Tab-separated table of C-alpha atoms in Angstrom:
chain	number	residue	atom	x	y	z
L	1	UNK	CA	31.782	18.649	-4.661
L	2	UNK	CA	32.513	22.260	-5.589
L	3	UNK	CA	30.703	25.160	-3.939
L	4	UNK	CA	30.406	28.866	-4.599
L	5	UNK	CA	31.301	30.157	-1.168
L	6	UNK	CA	33.894	32.532	-2.676
L	7	UNK	CA	31.605	34.351	-5.091
L	8	UNK	CA	27.856	34.674	-5.729
L	9	UNK	CA	26.574	33.129	-8.923
L	10	UNK	CA	24.183	36.032	-9.282
L	11	UNK	CA	27.172	38.286	-10.070
L	12	UNK	CA	28.286	36.280	-13.087
L	13	UNK	CA	26.998	34.896	-16.372
L	14	UNK	CA	25.537	31.399	-15.741
L	15	UNK	CA	27.526	29.914	-18.622
L	16	UNK	CA	30.773	31.247	-17.168
L	17	UNK	CA	29.995	30.048	-13.643
L	18	UNK	CA	29.084	26.546	-14.778
L	19	UNK	CA	32.106	26.337	-17.065
L	20	UNK	CA	34.458	27.335	-14.220
L	21	UNK	CA	32.852	25.782	-11.166
L	22	UNK	CA	30.288	23.239	-12.345
L	23	UNK	CA	30.768	19.496	-12.550
L	24	UNK	CA	29.324	17.171	-15.179
L	25	UNK	CA	26.731	14.886	-13.542
L	26	UNK	CA	25.562	13.040	-16.663
L	27	UNK	CA	26.186	9.267	-16.626
L	28	UNK	CA	28.050	9.334	-19.961
L	29	UNK	CA	29.918	12.592	-19.182
L	30	UNK	CA	28.760	14.529	-22.243
L	31	UNK	CA	28.459	17.878	-20.376
L	32	UNK	CA	24.675	17.808	-20.854
L	33	UNK	CA	23.975	18.650	-17.198
L	34	UNK	CA	26.434	20.648	-15.103
L	35	UNK	CA	25.961	21.297	-11.413
L	36	UNK	CA	27.182	23.790	-8.814
L	37	UNK	CA	26.347	23.244	-5.125
L	38	UNK	CA	25.125	26.357	-3.302
L	39	UNK	CA	24.415	24.616	0.010
L	40	UNK	CA	25.729	21.238	1.077
L	41	UNK	CA	23.158	18.634	2.055
L	42	UNK	CA	23.103	16.135	4.879
L	43	UNK	CA	25.545	13.241	4.780
L	44	UNK	CA	23.830	10.056	3.743
L	45	UNK	CA	22.377	8.340	0.720
L	46	UNK	CA	20.952	9.947	-2.399
L	47	UNK	CA	17.602	9.376	-4.134
L	48	UNK	CA	17.270	6.232	-6.233
L	49	UNK	CA	15.222	5.495	-9.310
L	50	UNK	CA	11.521	5.342	-8.473
L	51	UNK	CA	11.894	7.261	-5.196
L	52	UNK	CA	9.238	9.875	-4.469
L	53	UNK	CA	11.162	13.145	-4.167
L	54	UNK	CA	9.988	16.561	-2.965
L	55	UNK	CA	11.841	19.619	-4.266
L	56	UNK	CA	11.568	23.363	-4.579
L	57	UNK	CA	12.865	24.707	-7.881
L	58	UNK	CA	13.061	27.838	-9.978
L	59	UNK	CA	13.670	27.545	-13.721
L	60	UNK	CA	15.148	30.360	-15.824
L	61	UNK	CA	16.380	30.964	-19.340
L	62	UNK	CA	20.012	32.006	-19.683
L	63	UNK	CA	18.898	35.628	-19.993
L	64	UNK	CA	17.582	35.369	-16.441
L	65	UNK	CA	13.892	35.278	-17.377
L	66	UNK	CA	11.978	33.001	-15.007
L	67	UNK	CA	9.611	30.543	-16.674
L	68	UNK	CA	8.482	28.427	-13.695
L	69	UNK	CA	8.896	28.165	-9.914
L	70	UNK	CA	7.417	25.963	-7.214
L	71	UNK	CA	8.245	28.756	-4.764
L	72	UNK	CA	5.665	30.996	-6.450
L	73	UNK	CA	3.045	28.289	-5.820
L	74	UNK	CA	4.247	27.958	-2.193
L	75	UNK	CA	4.074	24.203	-2.555
L	76	UNK	CA	6.877	21.642	-3.085
L	77	UNK	CA	6.926	19.760	-6.370
L	78	UNK	CA	6.710	15.981	-5.914
L	79	UNK	CA	7.597	13.382	-8.549
L	80	UNK	CA	8.992	9.864	-8.947
L	81	UNK	CA	12.650	9.992	-9.894
L	82	UNK	CA	13.783	8.407	-13.146
L	83	UNK	CA	10.264	7.725	-14.404
L	84	UNK	CA	10.173	10.419	-17.107
L	85	UNK	CA	7.848	12.676	-15.130
L	86	UNK	CA	10.243	15.641	-15.501
L	87	UNK	CA	12.859	16.658	-18.067
L	88	UNK	CA	15.904	14.414	-18.266
L	89	UNK	CA	18.206	17.069	-16.787
L	90	UNK	CA	16.172	17.327	-13.591
L	91	UNK	CA	16.031	13.539	-13.196
L	92	UNK	CA	19.826	13.354	-13.480
L	93	UNK	CA	20.520	16.428	-11.357
L	94	UNK	CA	18.231	15.486	-8.468
L	95	UNK	CA	19.630	11.930	-8.396
L	96	UNK	CA	23.057	13.457	-7.555
L	97	UNK	CA	21.765	15.461	-4.558
L	98	UNK	CA	21.568	14.843	-0.826
L	99	UNK	CA	18.673	15.750	1.456
L	100	UNK	CA	18.741	19.498	2.224
L	101	UNK	CA	21.145	20.315	-0.612
L	102	UNK	CA	20.624	23.399	-2.783
L	103	UNK	CA	22.266	23.461	-6.200
L	104	UNK	CA	22.231	25.107	-9.603
L	105	UNK	CA	21.822	22.961	-12.720
L	106	UNK	CA	22.613	23.976	-16.295
L	107	UNK	CA	20.836	21.734	-18.792
L	108	UNK	CA	21.623	21.588	-22.501
L	109	UNK	CA	18.604	21.435	-24.858
L	110	UNK	CA	18.843	17.671	-25.324
L	111	UNK	CA	18.419	17.314	-21.548
L	112	UNK	CA	15.594	19.885	-21.465
L	113	UNK	CA	12.926	20.546	-24.119
L	114	UNK	CA	15.074	19.976	-27.196
L	115	UNK	CA	14.394	21.418	-30.634
L	116	UNK	CA	10.656	21.726	-29.948
L	117	UNK	CA	10.974	23.875	-26.845
L	118	UNK	CA	7.871	24.441	-24.717
L	119	UNK	CA	6.207	27.483	-26.202
L	120	UNK	CA	5.412	30.181	-25.375
L	121	UNK	CA	7.745	30.291	-22.374
L	122	UNK	CA	10.666	28.164	-23.578
L	123	UNK	CA	11.975	28.649	-27.145
L	124	UNK	CA	13.423	25.833	-29.268
L	125	UNK	CA	16.955	24.640	-28.454
L	126	UNK	CA	16.996	26.563	-25.180
L	127	UNK	CA	19.616	25.923	-22.524
L	128	UNK	CA	17.974	26.115	-19.078
L	129	UNK	CA	19.193	26.822	-15.565
L	130	UNK	CA	17.487	25.584	-12.404
L	131	UNK	CA	17.959	26.289	-8.751
L	132	UNK	CA	16.850	23.152	-6.904
L	133	UNK	CA	16.479	22.318	-3.212
L	134	UNK	CA	15.991	18.643	-2.316
L	135	UNK	CA	13.573	18.604	0.605
L	136	UNK	CA	12.973	14.881	1.053
L	137	UNK	CA	12.828	11.515	-0.673
L	138	UNK	CA	11.493	8.070	0.125
L	139	UNK	CA	11.158	4.718	-1.591
L	140	UNK	CA	8.317	3.683	-3.878
L	141	UNK	CA	5.503	2.027	-1.928
L	142	UNK	CA	4.290	-1.063	-3.810
L	143	UNK	CA	1.284	-2.035	-1.674
L	144	UNK	CA	-1.760	-0.142	-0.417
L	145	UNK	CA	-0.884	-0.973	3.192
L	146	UNK	CA	2.704	0.269	2.892
L	147	UNK	CA	4.111	-3.190	3.584
L	148	UNK	CA	6.590	-3.252	0.666
L	149	UNK	CA	8.854	-0.343	-0.264
L	150	UNK	CA	11.229	-0.469	-3.234
L	151	UNK	CA	14.351	1.547	-4.011
L	152	UNK	CA	15.983	0.847	-7.379
L	153	UNK	CA	19.785	0.753	-7.456
L	154	UNK	CA	20.135	-0.301	-11.109
L	155	UNK	CA	17.402	0.257	-13.657
L	156	UNK	CA	16.309	-2.778	-15.662
L	157	UNK	CA	15.930	-3.229	-19.410
L	158	UNK	CA	12.829	-2.061	-21.265
L	159	UNK	CA	9.315	-2.261	-19.884
L	160	UNK	CA	8.613	-6.014	-19.869
L	161	UNK	CA	8.004	-7.510	-16.396
L	162	UNK	CA	7.241	-10.982	-15.045
L	163	UNK	CA	3.564	-11.790	-14.604
L	164	UNK	CA	1.836	-14.096	-12.148
L	165	UNK	CA	3.071	-17.625	-12.806
L	166	UNK	CA	6.340	-16.535	-14.459
L	167	UNK	CA	9.521	-18.409	-13.616
L	168	UNK	CA	12.086	-15.893	-12.355
L	169	UNK	CA	15.826	-16.262	-11.829
L	170	UNK	CA	17.115	-13.904	-9.144
L	171	UNK	CA	20.049	-13.223	-6.897
L	172	UNK	CA	18.990	-12.127	-3.448
L	173	UNK	CA	20.585	-11.006	-0.225
L	174	UNK	CA	18.389	-10.827	2.872
L	175	UNK	CA	19.184	-8.737	5.940
L	176	UNK	CA	17.556	-8.315	9.323
L	177	UNK	CA	18.997	-5.125	10.736
L	178	UNK	CA	22.655	-5.220	9.720
L	179	UNK	CA	22.880	-9.023	9.729
L	180	UNK	CA	23.068	-10.871	6.416
L	181	UNK	CA	21.063	-14.078	6.787
L	182	UNK	CA	20.507	-15.186	3.183
L	183	UNK	CA	22.582	-14.836	-0.001
L	184	UNK	CA	21.978	-17.035	-3.036
L	185	UNK	CA	20.858	-17.465	-6.616
L	186	UNK	CA	17.388	-18.943	-6.757
L	187	UNK	CA	14.552	-19.482	-9.200
L	188	UNK	CA	10.860	-19.749	-8.350
L	189	UNK	CA	7.389	-19.342	-9.805
L	190	UNK	CA	5.823	-15.945	-9.099
L	191	UNK	CA	3.041	-16.636	-6.607
L	192	UNK	CA	4.835	-19.656	-5.153
L	193	UNK	CA	8.079	-18.232	-3.719
L	194	UNK	CA	7.277	-19.727	-0.309
L	195	UNK	CA	8.277	-23.124	-1.762
L	196	UNK	CA	11.846	-21.818	-2.026
L	197	UNK	CA	11.893	-20.036	1.350
L	198	UNK	CA	11.558	-16.611	-0.282
L	199	UNK	CA	9.143	-14.253	1.531
L	200	UNK	CA	5.935	-12.986	-0.002
L	201	UNK	CA	7.211	-9.400	-0.269
L	202	UNK	CA	9.938	-10.431	-2.714
L	203	UNK	CA	7.408	-12.493	-4.670
L	204	UNK	CA	4.942	-9.594	-4.963
L	205	UNK	CA	7.666	-7.187	-6.129
L	206	UNK	CA	8.580	-9.367	-9.102
L	207	UNK	CA	5.686	-8.076	-11.217
L	208	UNK	CA	7.106	-4.519	-10.863
L	209	UNK	CA	10.673	-5.355	-11.949
L	210	UNK	CA	12.435	-5.530	-15.304
L	211	UNK	CA	15.252	-7.835	-16.406
L	212	UNK	CA	18.593	-6.646	-15.027
L	213	UNK	CA	17.034	-4.494	-12.307
L	214	UNK	CA	18.675	-4.442	-8.897
L	215	UNK	CA	16.553	-3.048	-6.099
L	216	UNK	CA	16.281	-2.898	-2.354
L	217	UNK	CA	13.008	-4.132	-0.879
L	218	UNK	CA	11.989	-3.100	2.634
L	219	UNK	CA	9.442	-5.563	4.005
L	220	UNK	CA	7.113	-5.188	6.964
L	221	UNK	CA	6.546	-8.422	8.949
L	222	UNK	CA	3.324	-9.203	7.064
L	223	UNK	CA	5.362	-9.565	3.861
L	224	UNK	CA	8.414	-11.083	5.535
L	225	UNK	CA	8.262	-13.989	7.957
L	226	UNK	CA	5.305	-12.696	9.985
L	227	UNK	CA	4.518	-13.300	13.611
L	228	UNK	CA	6.289	-16.663	13.628
L	229	UNK	CA	9.637	-15.470	12.300
L	230	UNK	CA	11.942	-17.999	10.646
L	231	UNK	CA	14.025	-20.173	12.979
L	232	UNK	CA	16.180	-21.391	10.086
L	233	UNK	CA	17.557	-17.863	9.673
L	234	UNK	CA	17.279	-16.888	13.360
L	235	UNK	CA	14.642	-14.294	12.489
L	236	UNK	CA	12.399	-13.410	15.435
L	237	UNK	CA	8.668	-12.686	15.344
L	238	UNK	CA	7.377	-9.535	13.618
L	239	UNK	CA	10.779	-8.556	12.200
L	240	UNK	CA	11.291	-5.994	9.432
L	241	UNK	CA	13.500	-7.275	6.610
L	242	UNK	CA	15.518	-5.797	3.744
L	243	UNK	CA	16.269	-7.744	0.582
L	244	UNK	CA	18.556	-6.670	-2.217
L	245	UNK	CA	17.223	-8.434	-5.308
L	246	UNK	CA	18.596	-8.669	-8.848
L	247	UNK	CA	16.289	-10.043	-11.527
L	248	UNK	CA	18.670	-11.902	-13.831
L	249	UNK	CA	16.101	-13.429	-16.166
L	250	UNK	CA	12.505	-14.652	-16.405
L	251	UNK	CA	10.131	-16.680	-18.562
L	252	UNK	CA	6.618	-15.265	-18.674
L	253	UNK	CA	3.554	-17.413	-18.075
L	254	UNK	CA	0.598	-17.311	-20.435
L	255	UNK	CA	-1.812	-14.487	-19.748
L	256	UNK	CA	-5.382	-15.449	-18.853
L	257	UNK	CA	-6.683	-14.478	-22.299
L	258	UNK	CA	-4.114	-16.823	-23.920
L	259	UNK	CA	-5.416	-19.886	-22.024
L	260	UNK	CA	-8.175	-22.144	-23.304
L	261	UNK	CA	-10.811	-23.451	-20.882
L	262	UNK	CA	-9.114	-26.818	-20.375
L	263	UNK	CA	-5.859	-25.100	-19.406
L	264	UNK	CA	-7.711	-22.805	-17.003
L	265	UNK	CA	-9.464	-25.729	-15.324
L	266	UNK	CA	-6.203	-27.692	-15.004
L	267	UNK	CA	-4.433	-24.675	-13.531
L	268	UNK	CA	-7.358	-24.053	-11.187
L	269	UNK	CA	-7.147	-27.596	-9.819
L	270	UNK	CA	-3.435	-27.081	-9.167
L	271	UNK	CA	-4.013	-23.663	-7.556
L	272	UNK	CA	-6.705	-25.137	-5.305
L	273	UNK	CA	-4.289	-27.835	-4.120
L	274	UNK	CA	-1.501	-25.292	-3.621
L	275	UNK	CA	-3.794	-22.932	-1.711
L	276	UNK	CA	-4.814	-25.718	0.646
L	277	UNK	CA	-1.136	-26.567	1.220
L	278	UNK	CA	-0.343	-22.959	2.140
L	279	UNK	CA	-3.446	-22.601	4.324
L	280	UNK	CA	-2.570	-25.681	6.359
L	281	UNK	CA	0.956	-24.285	6.821
L	282	UNK	CA	-0.495	-21.029	8.173
L	283	UNK	CA	0.643	-19.048	5.084
L	284	UNK	CA	-2.703	-17.328	4.605
L	285	UNK	CA	-1.565	-14.525	2.297
L	286	UNK	CA	0.141	-17.048	0.040
L	287	UNK	CA	-3.077	-19.086	0.017
L	288	UNK	CA	-5.007	-15.947	-0.953
L	289	UNK	CA	-2.784	-15.580	-4.041
L	290	UNK	CA	-3.691	-19.102	-5.161
L	291	UNK	CA	-7.442	-18.740	-4.674
L	292	UNK	CA	-7.444	-15.331	-6.379
L	293	UNK	CA	-5.830	-16.985	-9.391
L	294	UNK	CA	-8.833	-19.274	-9.746
L	295	UNK	CA	-11.240	-16.353	-9.614
L	296	UNK	CA	-9.248	-14.357	-12.179
L	297	UNK	CA	-9.154	-17.298	-14.598
L	298	UNK	CA	-12.787	-18.370	-14.356
L	299	UNK	CA	-15.076	-15.533	-13.252
L	300	UNK	CA	-15.529	-14.203	-16.805
L	301	UNK	CA	-16.066	-17.580	-18.502
L	302	UNK	CA	-19.470	-17.618	-20.205
L	303	UNK	CA	-21.150	-19.381	-23.086
L	304	UNK	CA	-19.908	-22.890	-22.324
L	305	UNK	CA	-21.780	-26.151	-21.948
L	306	UNK	CA	-23.912	-26.948	-18.897
L	307	UNK	CA	-21.466	-29.490	-17.491
L	308	UNK	CA	-18.486	-27.158	-17.939
L	309	UNK	CA	-20.446	-24.281	-16.406
L	310	UNK	CA	-21.149	-26.407	-13.342
L	311	UNK	CA	-17.435	-27.240	-13.042
L	312	UNK	CA	-16.560	-23.533	-13.282
L	313	UNK	CA	-19.147	-22.651	-10.634
L	314	UNK	CA	-17.828	-25.335	-8.296
L	315	UNK	CA	-14.278	-23.959	-8.595
L	316	UNK	CA	-15.488	-20.401	-7.983
L	317	UNK	CA	-17.530	-21.448	-4.934
L	318	UNK	CA	-14.545	-23.244	-3.407
L	319	UNK	CA	-12.134	-20.388	-4.205
L	320	UNK	CA	-14.366	-17.690	-2.725
L	321	UNK	CA	-15.274	-19.745	0.335
L	322	UNK	CA	-11.588	-20.401	0.961
L	323	UNK	CA	-10.765	-16.735	0.407
L	324	UNK	CA	-13.350	-15.907	3.068
L	325	UNK	CA	-11.702	-18.365	5.456
L	326	UNK	CA	-8.238	-16.905	4.761
L	327	UNK	CA	-9.480	-13.369	5.350
L	328	UNK	CA	-11.091	-14.486	8.621
L	329	UNK	CA	-7.669	-15.647	9.791
L	330	UNK	CA	-6.135	-12.383	8.573
L	331	UNK	CA	-8.890	-10.355	10.318
L	332	UNK	CA	-9.884	-8.679	7.051
L	333	UNK	CA	-13.574	-8.863	7.860
L	334	UNK	CA	-14.864	-6.611	5.067
L	335	UNK	CA	-13.214	-8.944	2.535
L	336	UNK	CA	-14.801	-11.944	4.265
L	337	UNK	CA	-18.248	-10.412	3.762
L	338	UNK	CA	-17.421	-9.496	0.153
L	339	UNK	CA	-16.397	-13.047	-0.794
L	340	UNK	CA	-19.286	-14.652	1.078
L	341	UNK	CA	-21.703	-12.357	-0.764
L	342	UNK	CA	-20.311	-13.612	-4.081
L	343	UNK	CA	-20.897	-17.214	-3.006
L	344	UNK	CA	-24.424	-16.411	-1.842
L	345	UNK	CA	-25.152	-14.815	-5.233
L	346	UNK	CA	-24.385	-18.205	-6.808
L	347	UNK	CA	-25.881	-20.330	-4.028
L	348	UNK	CA	-28.278	-18.513	-1.707
L	349	UNK	CA	-28.407	-21.420	0.742
L	350	UNK	CA	-24.692	-22.032	1.053
L	351	UNK	CA	-24.271	-22.950	4.718
L	352	UNK	CA	-20.547	-22.163	4.925
L	353	UNK	CA	-20.886	-18.756	3.276
L	354	UNK	CA	-23.752	-17.717	5.556
L	355	UNK	CA	-21.884	-18.921	8.636
L	356	UNK	CA	-18.580	-17.210	7.725
L	357	UNK	CA	-20.358	-13.979	6.869
L	358	UNK	CA	-22.039	-14.166	10.272
L	359	UNK	CA	-18.653	-14.667	11.958
L	360	UNK	CA	-17.195	-11.634	10.175
L	361	UNK	CA	-20.173	-9.479	11.125
L	362	UNK	CA	-19.931	-10.632	14.727
L	363	UNK	CA	-16.258	-9.596	14.807
L	364	UNK	CA	-17.316	-6.214	13.397
L	365	UNK	CA	-19.874	-5.821	16.221
L	366	UNK	CA	-22.732	-5.965	13.715
L	367	UNK	CA	-24.691	-8.186	16.090
L	368	UNK	CA	-28.127	-7.998	14.493
L	369	UNK	CA	-26.781	-8.726	10.999
L	370	UNK	CA	-24.662	-11.562	12.362
L	371	UNK	CA	-27.662	-13.089	14.171
L	372	UNK	CA	-29.678	-12.907	10.931
L	373	UNK	CA	-26.939	-14.856	9.138
L	374	UNK	CA	-26.761	-17.540	11.821
L	375	UNK	CA	-30.551	-17.891	11.733
L	376	UNK	CA	-30.350	-18.360	7.951
L	377	UNK	CA	-27.788	-21.116	8.591
L	378	UNK	CA	-30.319	-22.810	10.880
L	379	UNK	CA	-32.987	-22.594	8.197
L	380	UNK	CA	-30.625	-24.488	5.893
L	381	UNK	CA	-29.426	-26.897	8.583
L	382	UNK	CA	-31.411	-26.851	11.861
L	383	UNK	CA	-28.910	-29.234	13.496
L	384	UNK	CA	-25.934	-26.874	13.130
L	385	UNK	CA	-24.882	-26.643	16.791
L	386	UNK	CA	-22.262	-23.962	16.151
L	387	UNK	CA	-24.906	-21.676	14.627
L	388	UNK	CA	-27.187	-22.209	17.646
L	389	UNK	CA	-24.327	-21.177	19.901
L	390	UNK	CA	-23.594	-18.101	17.786
L	391	UNK	CA	-27.232	-16.982	17.926
L	392	UNK	CA	-27.040	-17.113	21.733
L	393	UNK	CA	-23.809	-15.109	21.680
L	394	UNK	CA	-25.398	-12.491	19.399
L	395	UNK	CA	-28.444	-12.198	21.674
L	396	UNK	CA	-26.152	-11.726	24.669
L	397	UNK	CA	-24.092	-9.103	22.834
L	398	UNK	CA	-27.210	-7.216	21.764
L	399	UNK	CA	-28.456	-7.134	25.399
L	400	UNK	CA	-25.057	-5.929	26.622
L	401	UNK	CA	-25.049	-3.260	23.934
L	402	UNK	CA	-28.526	-2.059	24.927
L	403	UNK	CA	-27.559	-1.947	28.623
L	404	UNK	CA	-24.444	0.017	27.797
L	405	UNK	CA	-26.493	2.459	25.724
L	406	UNK	CA	-28.971	2.900	28.586
L	407	UNK	CA	-26.164	3.762	30.986
L	408	UNK	CA	-24.585	6.169	28.527
L	409	UNK	CA	-27.874	7.973	27.922
L	410	UNK	CA	-28.738	7.989	31.624
L	411	UNK	CA	-25.407	9.638	32.434
L	412	UNK	CA	-25.896	12.037	29.578
L	413	UNK	CA	-29.344	13.134	30.807
L	414	UNK	CA	-28.000	13.483	34.369
L	415	UNK	CA	-25.271	15.802	33.109
L	416	UNK	CA	-27.855	17.826	31.156
L	417	UNK	CA	-29.973	18.174	34.303
L	418	UNK	CA	-27.000	19.292	36.402
L	419	UNK	CA	-26.063	21.776	33.722
L	420	UNK	CA	-29.606	23.195	33.652
L	421	UNK	CA	-29.534	23.689	37.460
L	422	UNK	CA	-26.252	25.607	37.211
L	423	UNK	CA	-27.587	27.794	34.419
L	424	UNK	CA	-30.774	28.524	36.338
L	425	UNK	CA	-28.807	29.425	39.496
L	426	UNK	CA	-26.575	31.771	37.526
L	427	UNK	CA	-29.618	33.505	36.060
L	428	UNK	CA	-31.211	34.069	39.491
L	429	UNK	CA	-27.956	35.302	41.002
L	430	UNK	CA	-27.670	37.857	38.246
L	431	UNK	CA	-31.087	39.388	38.975
L	432	UNK	CA	-30.905	42.511	41.192
L	433	UNK	CA	-32.563	42.113	44.557
L	434	UNK	CA	-33.318	38.445	44.076
L	435	UNK	CA	-31.543	35.850	46.182
L	436	UNK	CA	-32.671	32.366	45.217
L	437	UNK	CA	-32.414	29.665	47.826
L	438	UNK	CA	-31.645	26.050	47.263
L	439	UNK	CA	-33.615	23.358	48.950
L	440	UNK	CA	-31.680	20.411	50.441
L	441	UNK	CA	-32.184	18.451	47.210
L	442	UNK	CA	-30.359	21.098	45.206
L	443	UNK	CA	-33.399	22.548	43.402
L	444	UNK	CA	-33.896	26.267	43.032
L	445	UNK	CA	-36.538	27.860	45.270
L	446	UNK	CA	-37.569	31.279	44.026
L	447	UNK	CA	-38.073	33.853	46.851
L	448	UNK	CA	-41.532	35.157	47.421
């Protein structure tokens, strides 16, 4: 990479400097973006498509007139690389940088604002120069809990992606640390990758990929092989994994709105069976995917016959009850309550829903609410021994909680009293000619 250690760019015309010292960083080498490094960055990788990058930049016209600068705002500019959130020249230029690097970029109009410009600051067909510092970059986080991070090595074709139920054909390479433990071509149904020994994190990423894309997926244990690991691959418990995945091809499944009711009911029966299979195998997140399918297919079905409506309701009750059970195992207690509430809306005396909601509330230390649920269970089924036992546990927990509160408040009041004595003593000591005495118990005795 060339640098300008010998001469300051500020002393020369930008066009001359870039012509002499700049390098073409465009993929097709059409001179649309030329770059000169002012400060070398750290050795290491460069940002990939989809990465969240943070930069400082200053943009100028060739006459030196500044039209924008993150430095003036005293705040880095953050964007996702290669997603069209900035002009093409910046996407290309930043993708060539290393962390900590400072460079100058010269962008031709077709890599900037083109024939339209960006009035009033940027005229039509303007060539632009940018000074850019790459502060940081990190992969695209695909899940709310940060469990799957993607970095795209090769961008895919178009904007069409697999949906839930699609059949995908992929090449994957799995690594734990530096060790390659899996390398193969494989096809699976999105939502059912566990059947082919492919972890959930790879499965969930499929709906974000396009045909031809090659990406690196960084998986936390929850989306890899979990607390059990995978003996077949000599993967220990709670191991982070990295998969390099290429989506070679896929066949999309019908969307929900394309399915008639018979198809939805048939698919729901299959999803129920599949969910039970995964649950029994301890694959609770995979089971969740199956039961959520049933809900997504059937929860908005209205205006059908009485018999069909009853069938739909039965599927929804089973799906939401089983979701509650899965979330209990996953310790997602708020989601347990949410799914039990949906069941209770359909069937106010559902014994399992009331009991599971009580369990979740007990785990959340909501003892009074939990006891109310277990008492409702006993109204439905007075012989439910487990509910009787849970009521006793709740009563015990409530007593313990009250005793703990009493001790806390007693200690608090004692500290207040001690503080008041100290304050009172300080006041008396500060009065001229008055020398308060303390009785053996520590109380202030005012002199006569």
